[in-house]
Short mmCIF file of C-alpha atoms and ligand atoms in Angstrom, two decimals:
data_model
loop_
_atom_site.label_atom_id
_atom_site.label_comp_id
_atom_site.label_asym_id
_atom_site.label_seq_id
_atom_site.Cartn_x
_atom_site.Cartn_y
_atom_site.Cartn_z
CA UNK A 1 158.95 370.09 70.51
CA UNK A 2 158.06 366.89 68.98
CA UNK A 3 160.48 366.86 66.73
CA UNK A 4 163.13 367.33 69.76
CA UNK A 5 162.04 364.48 71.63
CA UNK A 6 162.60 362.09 69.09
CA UNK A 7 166.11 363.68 67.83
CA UNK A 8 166.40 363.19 71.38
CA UNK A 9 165.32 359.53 71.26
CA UNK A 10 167.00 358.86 68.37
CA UNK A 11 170.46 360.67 69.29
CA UNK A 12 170.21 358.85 72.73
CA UNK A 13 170.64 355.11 70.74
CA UNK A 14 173.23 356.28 68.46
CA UNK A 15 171.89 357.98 65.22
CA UNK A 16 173.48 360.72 63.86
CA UNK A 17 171.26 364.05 62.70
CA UNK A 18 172.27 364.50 59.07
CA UNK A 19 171.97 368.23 57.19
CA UNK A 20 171.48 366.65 53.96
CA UNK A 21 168.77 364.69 52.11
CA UNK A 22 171.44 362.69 49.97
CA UNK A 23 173.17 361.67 53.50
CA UNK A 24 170.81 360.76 54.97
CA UNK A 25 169.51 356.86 55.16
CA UNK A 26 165.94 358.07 56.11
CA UNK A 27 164.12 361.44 56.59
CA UNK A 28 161.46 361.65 59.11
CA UNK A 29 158.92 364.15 58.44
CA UNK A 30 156.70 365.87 61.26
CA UNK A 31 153.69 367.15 59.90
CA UNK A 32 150.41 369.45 61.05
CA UNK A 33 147.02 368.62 59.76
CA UNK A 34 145.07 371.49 60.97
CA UNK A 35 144.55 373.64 58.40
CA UNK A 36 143.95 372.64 54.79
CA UNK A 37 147.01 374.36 53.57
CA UNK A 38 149.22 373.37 56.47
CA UNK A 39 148.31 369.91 55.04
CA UNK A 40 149.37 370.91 51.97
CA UNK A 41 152.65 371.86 52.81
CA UNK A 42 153.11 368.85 55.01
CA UNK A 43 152.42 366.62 51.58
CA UNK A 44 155.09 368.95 49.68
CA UNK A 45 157.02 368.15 52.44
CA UNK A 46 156.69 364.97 51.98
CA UNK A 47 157.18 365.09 48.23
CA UNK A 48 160.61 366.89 48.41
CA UNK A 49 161.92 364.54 50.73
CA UNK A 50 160.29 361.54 48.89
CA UNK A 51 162.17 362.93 45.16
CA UNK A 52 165.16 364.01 47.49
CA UNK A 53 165.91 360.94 49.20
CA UNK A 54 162.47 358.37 48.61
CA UNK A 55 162.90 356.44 52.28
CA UNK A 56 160.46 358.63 54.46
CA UNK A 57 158.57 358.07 57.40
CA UNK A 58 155.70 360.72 58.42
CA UNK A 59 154.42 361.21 61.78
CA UNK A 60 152.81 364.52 63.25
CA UNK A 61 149.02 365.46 63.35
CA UNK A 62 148.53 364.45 59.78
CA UNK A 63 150.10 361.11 60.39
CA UNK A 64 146.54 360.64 62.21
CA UNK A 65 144.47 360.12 58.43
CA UNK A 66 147.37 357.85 56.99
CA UNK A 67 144.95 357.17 53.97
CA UNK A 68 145.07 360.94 53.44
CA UNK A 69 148.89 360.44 53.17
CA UNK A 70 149.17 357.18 51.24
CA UNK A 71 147.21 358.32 48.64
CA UNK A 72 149.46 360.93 47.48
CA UNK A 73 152.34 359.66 48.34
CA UNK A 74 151.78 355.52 48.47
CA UNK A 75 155.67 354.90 49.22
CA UNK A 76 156.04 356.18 52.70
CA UNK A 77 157.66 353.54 54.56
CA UNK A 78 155.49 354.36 58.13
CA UNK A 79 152.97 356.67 58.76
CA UNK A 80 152.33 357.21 62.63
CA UNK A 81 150.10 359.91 64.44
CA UNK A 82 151.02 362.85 66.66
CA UNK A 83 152.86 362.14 69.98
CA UNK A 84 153.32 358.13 69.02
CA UNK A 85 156.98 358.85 69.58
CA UNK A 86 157.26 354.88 70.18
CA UNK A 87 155.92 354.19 66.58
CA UNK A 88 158.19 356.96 65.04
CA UNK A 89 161.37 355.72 66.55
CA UNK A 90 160.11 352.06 66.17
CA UNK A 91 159.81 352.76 62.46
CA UNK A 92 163.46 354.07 62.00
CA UNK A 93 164.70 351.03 63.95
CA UNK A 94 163.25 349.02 61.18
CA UNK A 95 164.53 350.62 58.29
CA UNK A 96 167.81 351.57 59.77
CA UNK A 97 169.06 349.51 62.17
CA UNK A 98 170.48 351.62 65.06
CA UNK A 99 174.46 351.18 64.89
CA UNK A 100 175.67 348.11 66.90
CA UNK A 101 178.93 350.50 67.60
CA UNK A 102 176.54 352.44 69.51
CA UNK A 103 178.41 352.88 72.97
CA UNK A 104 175.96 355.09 75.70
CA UNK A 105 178.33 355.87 77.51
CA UNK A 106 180.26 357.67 75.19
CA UNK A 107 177.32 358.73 72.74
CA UNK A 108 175.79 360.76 75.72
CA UNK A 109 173.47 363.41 74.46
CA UNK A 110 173.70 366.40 76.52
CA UNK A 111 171.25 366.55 79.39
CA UNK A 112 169.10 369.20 77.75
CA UNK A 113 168.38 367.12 74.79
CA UNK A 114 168.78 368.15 70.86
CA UNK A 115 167.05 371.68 70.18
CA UNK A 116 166.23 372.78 66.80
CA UNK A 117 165.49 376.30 68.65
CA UNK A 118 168.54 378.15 69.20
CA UNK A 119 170.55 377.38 72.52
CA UNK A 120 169.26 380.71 74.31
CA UNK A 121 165.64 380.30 73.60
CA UNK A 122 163.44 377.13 74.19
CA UNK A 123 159.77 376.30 74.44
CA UNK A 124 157.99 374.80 77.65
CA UNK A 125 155.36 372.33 77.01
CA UNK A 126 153.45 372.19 79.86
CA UNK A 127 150.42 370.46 78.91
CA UNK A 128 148.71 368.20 75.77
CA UNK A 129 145.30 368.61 74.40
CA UNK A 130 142.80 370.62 75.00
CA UNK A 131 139.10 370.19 77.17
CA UNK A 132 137.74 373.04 74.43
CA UNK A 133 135.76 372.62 71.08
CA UNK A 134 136.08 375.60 69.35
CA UNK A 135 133.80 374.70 66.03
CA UNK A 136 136.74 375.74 63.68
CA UNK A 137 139.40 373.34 65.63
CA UNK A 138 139.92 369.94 65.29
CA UNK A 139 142.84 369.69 67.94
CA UNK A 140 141.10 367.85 70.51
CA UNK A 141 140.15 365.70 68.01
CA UNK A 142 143.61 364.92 66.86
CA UNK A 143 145.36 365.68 70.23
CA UNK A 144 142.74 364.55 73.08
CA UNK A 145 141.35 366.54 75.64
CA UNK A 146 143.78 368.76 77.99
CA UNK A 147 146.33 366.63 79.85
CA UNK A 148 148.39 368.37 82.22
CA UNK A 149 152.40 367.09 82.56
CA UNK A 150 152.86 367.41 86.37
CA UNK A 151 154.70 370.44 87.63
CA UNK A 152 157.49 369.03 88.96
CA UNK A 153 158.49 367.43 85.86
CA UNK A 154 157.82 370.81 83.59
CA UNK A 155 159.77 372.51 86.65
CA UNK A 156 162.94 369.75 86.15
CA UNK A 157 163.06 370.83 82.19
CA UNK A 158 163.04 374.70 82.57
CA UNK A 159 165.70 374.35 85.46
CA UNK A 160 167.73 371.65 83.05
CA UNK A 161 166.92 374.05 79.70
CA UNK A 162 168.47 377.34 82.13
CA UNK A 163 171.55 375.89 83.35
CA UNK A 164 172.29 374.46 79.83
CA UNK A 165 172.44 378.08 78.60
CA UNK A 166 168.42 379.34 78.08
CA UNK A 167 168.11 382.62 78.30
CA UNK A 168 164.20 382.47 77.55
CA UNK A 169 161.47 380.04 78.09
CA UNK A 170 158.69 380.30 75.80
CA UNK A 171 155.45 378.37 77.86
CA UNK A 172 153.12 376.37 75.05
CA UNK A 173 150.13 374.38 75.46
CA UNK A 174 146.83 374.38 73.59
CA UNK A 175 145.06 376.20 76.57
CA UNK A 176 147.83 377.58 79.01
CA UNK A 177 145.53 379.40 81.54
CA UNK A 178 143.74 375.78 82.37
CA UNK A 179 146.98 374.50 83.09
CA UNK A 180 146.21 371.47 86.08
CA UNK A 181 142.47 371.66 85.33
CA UNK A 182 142.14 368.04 84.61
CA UNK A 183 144.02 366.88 87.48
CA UNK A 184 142.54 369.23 90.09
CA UNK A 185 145.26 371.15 90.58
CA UNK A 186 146.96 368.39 92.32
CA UNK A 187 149.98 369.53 94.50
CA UNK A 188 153.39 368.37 93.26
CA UNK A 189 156.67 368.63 94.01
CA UNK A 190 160.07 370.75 93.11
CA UNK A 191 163.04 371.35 95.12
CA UNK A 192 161.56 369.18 97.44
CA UNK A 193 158.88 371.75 98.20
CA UNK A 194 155.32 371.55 97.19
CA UNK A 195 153.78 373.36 94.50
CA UNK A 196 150.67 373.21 92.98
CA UNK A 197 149.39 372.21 89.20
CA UNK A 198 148.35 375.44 88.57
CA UNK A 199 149.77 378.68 86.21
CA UNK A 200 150.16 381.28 88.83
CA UNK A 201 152.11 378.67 90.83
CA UNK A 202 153.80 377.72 88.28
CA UNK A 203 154.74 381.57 86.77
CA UNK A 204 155.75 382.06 90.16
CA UNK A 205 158.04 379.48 90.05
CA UNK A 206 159.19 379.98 86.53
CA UNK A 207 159.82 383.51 87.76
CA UNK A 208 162.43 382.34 90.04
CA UNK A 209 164.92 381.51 87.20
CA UNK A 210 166.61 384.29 86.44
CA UNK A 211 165.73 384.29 82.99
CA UNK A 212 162.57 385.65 80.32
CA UNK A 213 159.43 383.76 80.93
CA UNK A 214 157.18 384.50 78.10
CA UNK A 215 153.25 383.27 77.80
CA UNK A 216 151.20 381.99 75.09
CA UNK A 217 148.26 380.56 74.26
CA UNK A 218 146.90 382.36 77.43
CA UNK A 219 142.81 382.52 77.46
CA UNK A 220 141.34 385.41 79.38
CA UNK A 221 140.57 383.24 82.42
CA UNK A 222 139.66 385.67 85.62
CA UNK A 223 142.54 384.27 87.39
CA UNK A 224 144.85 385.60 84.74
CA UNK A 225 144.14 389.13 86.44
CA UNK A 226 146.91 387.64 89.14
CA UNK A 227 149.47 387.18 86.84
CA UNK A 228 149.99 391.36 86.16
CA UNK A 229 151.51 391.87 89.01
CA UNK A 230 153.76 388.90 88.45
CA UNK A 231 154.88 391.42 85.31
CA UNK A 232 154.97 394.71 86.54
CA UNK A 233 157.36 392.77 89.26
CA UNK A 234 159.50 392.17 86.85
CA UNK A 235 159.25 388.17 87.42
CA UNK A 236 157.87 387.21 83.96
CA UNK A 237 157.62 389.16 80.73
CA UNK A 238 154.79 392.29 80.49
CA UNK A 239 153.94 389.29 77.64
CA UNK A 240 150.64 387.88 76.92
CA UNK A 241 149.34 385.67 73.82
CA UNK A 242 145.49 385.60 73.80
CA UNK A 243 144.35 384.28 70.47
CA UNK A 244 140.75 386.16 70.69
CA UNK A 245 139.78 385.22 67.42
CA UNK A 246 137.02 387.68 67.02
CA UNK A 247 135.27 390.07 69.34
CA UNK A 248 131.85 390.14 68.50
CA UNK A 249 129.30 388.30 71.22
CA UNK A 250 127.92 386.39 67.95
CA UNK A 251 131.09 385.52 66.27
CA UNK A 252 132.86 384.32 69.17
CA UNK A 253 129.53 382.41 70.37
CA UNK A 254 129.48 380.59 67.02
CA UNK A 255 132.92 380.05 67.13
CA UNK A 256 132.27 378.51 70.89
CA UNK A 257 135.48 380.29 72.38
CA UNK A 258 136.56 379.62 75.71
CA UNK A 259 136.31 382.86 78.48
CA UNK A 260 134.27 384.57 76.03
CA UNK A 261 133.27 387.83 78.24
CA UNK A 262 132.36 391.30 77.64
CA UNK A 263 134.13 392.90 79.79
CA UNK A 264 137.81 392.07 78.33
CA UNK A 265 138.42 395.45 76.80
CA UNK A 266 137.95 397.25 80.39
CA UNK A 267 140.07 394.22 81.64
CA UNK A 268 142.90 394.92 79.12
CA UNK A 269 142.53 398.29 80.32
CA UNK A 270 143.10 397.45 84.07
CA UNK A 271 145.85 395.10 82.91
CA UNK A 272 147.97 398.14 81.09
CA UNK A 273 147.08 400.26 84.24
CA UNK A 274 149.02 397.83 86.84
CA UNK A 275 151.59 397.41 84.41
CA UNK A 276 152.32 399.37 81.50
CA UNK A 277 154.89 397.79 79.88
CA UNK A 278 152.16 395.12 78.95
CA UNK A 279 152.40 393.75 75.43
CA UNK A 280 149.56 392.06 74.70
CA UNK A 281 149.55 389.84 71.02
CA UNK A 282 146.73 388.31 69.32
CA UNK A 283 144.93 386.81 66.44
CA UNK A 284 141.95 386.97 64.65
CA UNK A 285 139.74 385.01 62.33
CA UNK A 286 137.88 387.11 59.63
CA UNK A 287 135.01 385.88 57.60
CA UNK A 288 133.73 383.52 59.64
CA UNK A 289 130.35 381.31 58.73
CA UNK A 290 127.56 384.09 59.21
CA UNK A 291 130.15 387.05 60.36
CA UNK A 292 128.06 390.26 58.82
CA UNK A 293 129.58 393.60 57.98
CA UNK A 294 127.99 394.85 61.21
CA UNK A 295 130.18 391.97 62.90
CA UNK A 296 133.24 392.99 61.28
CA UNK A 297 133.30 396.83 62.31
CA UNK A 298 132.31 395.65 65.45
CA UNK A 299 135.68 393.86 65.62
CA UNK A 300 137.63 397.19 63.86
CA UNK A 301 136.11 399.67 66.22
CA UNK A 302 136.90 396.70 68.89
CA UNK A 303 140.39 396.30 67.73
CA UNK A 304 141.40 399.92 67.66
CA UNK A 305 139.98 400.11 71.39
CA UNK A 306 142.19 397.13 72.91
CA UNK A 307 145.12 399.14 70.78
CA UNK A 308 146.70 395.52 70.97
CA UNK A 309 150.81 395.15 70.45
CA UNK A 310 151.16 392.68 67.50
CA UNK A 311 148.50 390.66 65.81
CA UNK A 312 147.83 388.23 63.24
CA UNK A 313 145.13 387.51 61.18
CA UNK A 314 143.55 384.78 59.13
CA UNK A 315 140.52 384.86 56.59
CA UNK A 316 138.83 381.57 57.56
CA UNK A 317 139.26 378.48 56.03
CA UNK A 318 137.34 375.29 56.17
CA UNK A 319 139.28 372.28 58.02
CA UNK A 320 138.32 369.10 57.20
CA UNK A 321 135.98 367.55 60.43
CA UNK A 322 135.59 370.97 61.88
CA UNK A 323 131.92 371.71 63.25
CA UNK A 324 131.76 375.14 61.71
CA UNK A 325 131.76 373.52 58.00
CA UNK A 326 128.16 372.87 58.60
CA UNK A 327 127.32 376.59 60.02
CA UNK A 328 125.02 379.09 57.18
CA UNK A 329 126.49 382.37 55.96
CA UNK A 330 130.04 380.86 54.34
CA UNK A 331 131.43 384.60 53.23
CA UNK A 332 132.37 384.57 50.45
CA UNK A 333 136.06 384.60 49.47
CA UNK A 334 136.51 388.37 47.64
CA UNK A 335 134.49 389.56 51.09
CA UNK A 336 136.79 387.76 53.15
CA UNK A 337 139.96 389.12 51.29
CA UNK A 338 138.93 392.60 51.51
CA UNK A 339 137.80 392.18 55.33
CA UNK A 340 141.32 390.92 55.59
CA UNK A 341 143.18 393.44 54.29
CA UNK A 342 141.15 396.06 56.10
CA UNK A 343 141.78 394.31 59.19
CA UNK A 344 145.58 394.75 58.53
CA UNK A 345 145.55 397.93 57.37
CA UNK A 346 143.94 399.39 60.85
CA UNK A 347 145.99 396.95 63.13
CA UNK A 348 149.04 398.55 61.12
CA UNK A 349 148.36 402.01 62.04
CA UNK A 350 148.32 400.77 66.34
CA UNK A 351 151.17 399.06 65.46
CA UNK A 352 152.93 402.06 64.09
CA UNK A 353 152.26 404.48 66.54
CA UNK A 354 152.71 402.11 69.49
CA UNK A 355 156.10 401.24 68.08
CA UNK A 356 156.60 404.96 67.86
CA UNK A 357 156.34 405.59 71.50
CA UNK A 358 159.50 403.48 72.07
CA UNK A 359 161.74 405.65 70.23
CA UNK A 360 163.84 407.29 72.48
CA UNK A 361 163.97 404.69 75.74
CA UNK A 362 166.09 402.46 76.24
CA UNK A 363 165.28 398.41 76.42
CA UNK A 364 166.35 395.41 77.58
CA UNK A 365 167.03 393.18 74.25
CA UNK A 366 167.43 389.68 74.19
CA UNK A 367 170.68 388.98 70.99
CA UNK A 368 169.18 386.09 68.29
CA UNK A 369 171.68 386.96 65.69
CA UNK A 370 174.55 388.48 64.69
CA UNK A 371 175.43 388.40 60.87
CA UNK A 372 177.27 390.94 58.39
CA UNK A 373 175.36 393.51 58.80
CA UNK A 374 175.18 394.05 62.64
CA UNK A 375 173.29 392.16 65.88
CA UNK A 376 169.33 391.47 65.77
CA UNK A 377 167.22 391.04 69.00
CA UNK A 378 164.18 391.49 70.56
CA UNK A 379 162.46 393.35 73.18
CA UNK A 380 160.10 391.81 76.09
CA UNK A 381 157.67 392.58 73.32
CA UNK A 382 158.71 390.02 71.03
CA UNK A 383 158.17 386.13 70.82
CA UNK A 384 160.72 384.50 68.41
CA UNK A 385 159.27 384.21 64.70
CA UNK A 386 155.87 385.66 65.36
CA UNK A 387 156.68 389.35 66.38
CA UNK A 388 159.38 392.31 65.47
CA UNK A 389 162.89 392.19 65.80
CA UNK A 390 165.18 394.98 67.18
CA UNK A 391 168.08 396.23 64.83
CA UNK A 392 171.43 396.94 66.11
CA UNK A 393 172.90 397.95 62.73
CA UNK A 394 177.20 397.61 62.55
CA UNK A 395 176.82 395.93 66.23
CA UNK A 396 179.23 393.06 65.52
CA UNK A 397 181.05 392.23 69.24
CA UNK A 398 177.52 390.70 70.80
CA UNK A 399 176.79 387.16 71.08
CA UNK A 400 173.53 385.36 70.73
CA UNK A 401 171.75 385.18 73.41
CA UNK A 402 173.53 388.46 75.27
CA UNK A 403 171.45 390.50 77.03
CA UNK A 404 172.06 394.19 76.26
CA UNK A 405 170.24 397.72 77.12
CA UNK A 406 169.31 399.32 73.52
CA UNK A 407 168.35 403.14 72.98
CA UNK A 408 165.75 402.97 70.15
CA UNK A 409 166.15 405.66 67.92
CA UNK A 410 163.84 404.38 64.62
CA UNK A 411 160.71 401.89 64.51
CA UNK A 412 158.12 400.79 61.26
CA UNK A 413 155.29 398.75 61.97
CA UNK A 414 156.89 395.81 63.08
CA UNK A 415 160.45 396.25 63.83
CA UNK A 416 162.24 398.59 65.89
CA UNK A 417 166.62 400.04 65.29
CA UNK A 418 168.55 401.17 67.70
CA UNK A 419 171.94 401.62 69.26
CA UNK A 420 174.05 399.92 72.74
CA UNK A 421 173.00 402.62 75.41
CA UNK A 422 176.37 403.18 77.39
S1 LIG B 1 140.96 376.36 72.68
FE1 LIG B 1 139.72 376.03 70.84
S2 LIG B 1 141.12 376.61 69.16
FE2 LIG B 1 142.39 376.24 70.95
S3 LIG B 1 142.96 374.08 70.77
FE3 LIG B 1 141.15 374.19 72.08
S4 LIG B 1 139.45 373.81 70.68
FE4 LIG B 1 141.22 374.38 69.41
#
């Protein structure tokens, strides 16, 4: 999303996007700082486009420790934080000129902008920062605390993104459930009607566009209860992203999670009675500072309770500045591995057999792809990149972004194959 809005920027005054390093006359690298290997890869990044093509300019979350940057690679030309779109596009300015042939009213970028998703997906920002301090983040100290964009403007971009050809909006934030928090819900407007800064108002609206509204980044919130019927409706997607983390009452406590209650497995419940299509993804955190054996098969026998959709998981890591560094009972790293691949090996087993129970119905599926082989897709179940795909195999007259009915006739643990139902 970043990235967009300054090919956006950039394509706006002229500059061309080029798909090679050796073209190119500079490469502008958006990193993440969160975790330490993310950093890592953002300084290989770095590196390959420093050997590749040696004019770089970094910007992005790491961008915020430029001394973290320089000293690995000292030749960046500019370094700037996350969101300093200004500084980014000010940088290239500098060390490429923007073309004096430049002629804006021939150079027009289309209305949408540049994606880098494809054309019939695209992700909703809604809001920046976060008013949370989870003691393994350090987003709100790289990002702020939760700033809200006003709903009429987010309301503007999914209406521009739909009639541009988006077939699915994918809602992001940090914290999507305390979406207007920090502006008291103030009451905006769209369509010349008014509408308040608030998710429910805002799903509502979204659900008015014809086309897949998808949720992440979703905390458990008691006002989220109101946004099942929205689903079983049909008006957004039987979709939720809750990144739980853990689910033991210590670990989640030490962790300092946001809507940590005990009652969200008979919630999840209550959610899959009112509608149950409900997919509900996740992830977790193993081998946290002081998480004990007990902890863990609290969070197994939890886990095969909420019978969850798809989930990830993550053995913890330390990030540098993060509060839970300093927390006793580090676990150590063969402890964490084997948690881990426990972990996977029971959330593999729901996954199987609730991928099982779709064989034999028939889906709506969303195209992505269509290569040599036959189309790919996915169901409401499935967020693009983090969840399954559905096959189509030989399927070779569909189009991205066609929506089709499937007959499943074969699923795995994570992807599901099936035929065009007549
Ligand atoms: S909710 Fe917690 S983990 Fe998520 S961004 Fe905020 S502080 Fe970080």
């Amino acid at each position: 999303m970043d990235s967009e809005r300054i090919l956006t920027q950039l394509r706006l005054e002229g500059y061309q996007v080029s798909a090679s390093y050796q073209n190119a006359d500079v490469v502008v690298v958006n990193t993440c700082g969160f975790l330490d290997s993310a950093k890592q890869e953002s300084l290989d990044a770095i590196g390959e486009a420093m050997a590749e093509n040696g004019r770089v300019i970094v910007t992005g979350c790491m961008g915020g420790d430029e001394q973290a940057i320089r000293k690995v690679h000292p030749d960046v030309l500019a370094v700037s934080g996350p969101h300093q779109y200004e500084a980014v596009v000010g940088a290239v300015h500098q060390h490429v000129p923007p073309p004096a042939d430049h002629n804006p009213y021939v150079d027009l970028v289309p209305k949408q902008g540049i994606k880098l998703t494809p054309r019939h997906y695209s992700y909703l920002k809604i809001s920046e920062g976060c008013n949370h301090r989870c003691s393994f983040c350090i987003i709100p100290s790289l990002r702020g605390d939760l700033v809200s964009r006003p709903i009429g403007e987010v309301m503007d971009e999914a209406e521009r993104l739909v009639n541009a050809g988006t077939k699915e909006l994918l809602v992001i934030s940090q914290d999507t459930s305390a979406y207007g928090v920090d502006i008291k819900f103030r009451t905006g407007f769209w369509q010349g009607k008014p509408i308040k800064t608030h998710m429910q108002q805002l799903c509502e609206a979204l659900g008015e566009l014809g086309v897949w509204i998808r949720l992440h980044y979703v905390y458990p919130y008691p006002h989220v209860d109101n946004l099942i019927p929205l689903m079983s409706e049909g008006r957004i997607l039987p979709y939720l992203d809750i990144p739980f983390q853990h689910a033991h009452p210590d670990v989640l406590k030490a962790m300092k999670r946001p809507a940590n209650e005990e009652k969200v497995l008979e919630r999840i419940h209550r959610w899959r009675d009112q509608c149950p299509d409900l997919s509900l993804r996740s992830t977790f955190i193993v081998g946290f500072p002081g998480e004990t054996e007990a902890h863990f098969q609290y969070l197994l026998d939890w886990l095969k309770e909420a019978q969850l959709d798809r989930v990830g998981c993550f053995k913890y890591e330390a990030v540098d500045g993060a509060p839970a560094n300093a927390l006793p009972g580090a676990v150590p790293e063969a402890i964490k591995q084997q948690r881990w691949e426990r972990f996977m090996e029971a959330q593999q087993t729901i996954s199987a057999a609730r991928l099982q129970n779709k064989v034999g119905k028939t889906l709506p599926i969303l195209i992505d792809e269509v290569d040599e082989e036959g189309a790919i897709g996915r169901s409401t179940a499935d967020a693009p990149e983090i969840d399954g795909n559905v096959f189509l195999n030989g399927e070779q007259t569909l189009q991205p972004g066609d929506l089709v009915n499937v007959t499943i006739d074969q699923s795995d643990e994570y992807d599901l194959w099936g035929e065009l139902a007549d």
